[in-house]
Amino acid sequence: MKMLKIPEPTVVRLSLYSRFLNQASSKGIDIISSDEIGSAVGIPSAQVRKDLSYFGEFGIRGVGYRVRELCSQVDKLLCVNQVWPVVIIGAGHLGLAMSGYRGLQDRGFDVIALFDANPAKQGELPNGLPVLPMEKLAETVREKDIRIGIITVPSASAQPVAETLIEAGITAIINFAPTVLNVPSEVECRNIDLTVNLEVLSFNLGMRG
Amino acid sequence: MKMLKIPEPTVVRLSLYSRFLNQASSKGIDIISSDEIGSAVGIPSAQVRKDLSYFGEFGIRGVGYRVRELCSQVDKLLCVNQVWPVVIIGAGHLGLAMSGYRGLQDRGFDVIALFDANPAKQGELPNGLPVLPMEKLAETVREKDIRIGIITVPSASAQPVAETLIEAGITAIINFAPTVLNVPSEVECRNIDLTVNLEVLSFNLGMRG
DNA sequence: GACTGTGAAGCCATTCACAGCT
DNA sequence: AGCTGTGAATGGCTTCACAGTC
């Protein structure tokens, strides 16, 4: 085991393993093999073992992995054994959808508040979450020590919003706007771009016939 | 130029180039260099040229690329110079957000209808789109020759919904549910998984301090 | 016999660097 | 001089295959 410089694809798969292991764990499964994990998430078993081997030896040769143990180890690696407060910028359809998404809470991401520049959107949501004006952002981020921001504003406002977030102290961004954001290298930004995904499908459909 | 077997990362970037080129084109820019394209989408210029070179020679040595021409070439490669009808399964927050998303229409993806198993959700949306019962799916897909489906149902229903879609004739799926879908190899499925993305951020935040 | 952990090999994408045009 | 197109070099992820352990 060598540690340091983990391939990003490995981290992505770790998240898939974690989800599956949590399910298996709550089903009461005790022992599981790399082969079972792999086929559950659609990945070869050698890859599963290699991924885990970056971080240590979690299994028992000839036997497999103890589910509860592996599960908590992987969760610790991903830092999802803690609560991460997040803010959502943009209280449109998408922002509201995200704020009501149970999967976030379940995985330890806690939406503290939404923010929207439009006063008409501000107030309190049915689920109790506040929608605040952008002016309150820096204060909230500081007080709750928030690192993660989710951008769901229209494309044209995404870059200025990102800058406001970074100014406020955010260092990790999920961007749903169909734009490549320009951020300093110490800020990590991941784009979730529906259009790009559709166009990859479109390309591949075109390749066939 | 060798054609055949295009790396997927290349296709993803093609979509970014296309978006940028369309913007540049409507700004009236005539000529652009691989360097300008690259810095706009955050990619080295050599990569831009290599990506394009898989498909032909679109530029003029010593000069650059003619924007309008390159734009239409790239759009043709991505097959976004045509209209793709799509269906959305799940009329929850996320499905509604998608159905109202202007970016789809702009890029030639035409939402024909939403589908939802819950009769209370069925009817007509404010924007005029119908929300139909699942039973109407196969008929709609056949009549409108639809290839692409977007799944926005909860995780537990995603697999059966995917099967229904495939049964109905869909061959390309965008899946927003946090599950790995089991689909035959001739069906292409792309997952858009917020949780995974957040957990990659969480992992990287943990690596720092 | 079954399954993990891991060097080594293989494969694929990115980057380099330069010849070829304008 | 400036910029594209591309073979060659590099780097990195995945797959293989087998020694090690239970």
Tab-separated table of C-alpha atoms in Angstrom, chain A residues 86-166:
chain	number	residue	atom	x	y	z
A	86	VAL	CA	-24.199	22.884	2.188
A	87	VAL	CA	-25.845	25.888	0.619
A	88	ILE	CA	-27.844	25.982	-2.579
A	89	ILE	CA	-27.773	29.076	-4.748
A	90	GLY	CA	-30.849	29.507	-6.895
A	91	ALA	CA	-34.362	28.779	-5.702
A	92	GLY	CA	-35.766	27.831	-9.089
A	93	HIS	CA	-37.229	24.436	-9.929
A	94	LEU	CA	-33.884	22.735	-9.752
A	95	GLY	CA	-32.801	24.347	-6.501
A	96	LEU	CA	-36.085	23.392	-4.909
A	97	ALA	CA	-35.786	19.857	-6.223
A	98	MET	CA	-32.324	19.569	-4.674
A	99	SER	CA	-33.424	21.091	-1.390
A	100	GLY	CA	-36.146	18.494	-1.068
A	101	TYR	CA	-33.982	15.598	-2.115
A	102	ARG	CA	-33.943	13.034	0.631
A	103	GLY	CA	-30.788	11.367	-0.676
A	104	LEU	CA	-28.684	14.320	0.444
A	105	GLN	CA	-29.740	14.159	4.041
A	106	ASP	CA	-29.336	10.400	4.044
A	107	ARG	CA	-25.718	10.666	2.978
A	108	GLY	CA	-24.835	13.343	5.473
A	109	PHE	CA	-25.222	16.470	3.398
A	110	ASP	CA	-27.273	19.015	5.263
A	111	VAL	CA	-28.854	21.826	3.287
A	112	ILE	CA	-28.640	24.849	5.575
A	113	ALA	CA	-30.331	27.369	3.322
A	114	LEU	CA	-31.096	28.394	-0.225
A	115	PHE	CA	-30.176	31.789	-1.625
A	116	ASP	CA	-31.802	33.749	-4.396
A	117	ALA	CA	-31.343	37.254	-5.659
A	118	ASN	CA	-35.038	37.556	-6.464
A	119	PRO	CA	-36.953	38.906	-3.439
A	120	ALA	CA	-40.106	37.154	-4.643
A	121	LYS	CA	-38.403	33.809	-4.100
A	122	GLN	CA	-37.202	34.646	-0.608
A	123	GLY	CA	-38.978	33.418	2.492
A	124	GLU	CA	-39.549	29.980	3.878
A	125	LEU	CA	-40.148	26.785	1.923
A	126	PRO	CA	-42.879	24.294	2.825
A	127	ASN	CA	-40.178	22.003	4.172
A	128	GLY	CA	-39.012	24.715	6.527
A	129	LEU	CA	-35.817	25.721	4.724
A	130	PRO	CA	-35.156	29.436	4.437
A	131	VAL	CA	-34.595	31.127	1.087
A	132	LEU	CA	-32.340	34.059	1.842
A	133	PRO	CA	-31.082	37.054	-0.135
A	134	MET	CA	-27.568	36.786	-1.509
A	135	GLU	CA	-26.383	39.392	0.992
A	136	LYS	CA	-26.795	36.858	3.776
A	137	LEU	CA	-24.536	34.326	2.086
A	138	ALA	CA	-21.136	35.283	3.511
A	139	GLU	CA	-22.534	35.480	7.007
A	140	THR	CA	-24.189	32.065	6.789
A	141	VAL	CA	-21.120	30.404	5.297
A	142	ARG	CA	-18.924	31.811	8.025
A	143	GLU	CA	-21.240	31.041	10.916
A	144	LYS	CA	-21.916	27.455	9.889
A	145	ASP	CA	-18.439	26.816	8.514
A	146	ILE	CA	-19.801	25.748	5.151
A	147	ARG	CA	-17.420	24.498	2.474
A	148	ILE	CA	-19.771	23.174	-0.189
A	149	GLY	CA	-22.058	25.157	-2.471
A	150	ILE	CA	-24.494	23.947	-5.116
A	151	ILE	CA	-25.187	26.298	-8.012
A	152	THR	CA	-28.588	25.966	-9.667
A	153	VAL	CA	-28.897	29.440	-11.173
A	154	PRO	CA	-29.221	30.102	-14.900
A	155	SER	CA	-26.097	29.911	-16.986
A	156	ALA	CA	-25.655	33.662	-17.253
A	157	SER	CA	-25.447	34.172	-13.477
A	158	ALA	CA	-23.329	31.116	-12.722
A	159	GLN	CA	-19.911	32.748	-12.961
A	160	PRO	CA	-20.700	35.750	-10.756
A	161	VAL	CA	-22.463	33.467	-8.281
A	162	ALA	CA	-19.397	31.216	-8.159
A	163	GLU	CA	-17.255	34.232	-7.402
A	164	THR	CA	-19.579	35.300	-4.617
A	165	LEU	CA	-19.448	31.811	-3.160
A	166	ILE	CA	-15.661	31.717	-3.254
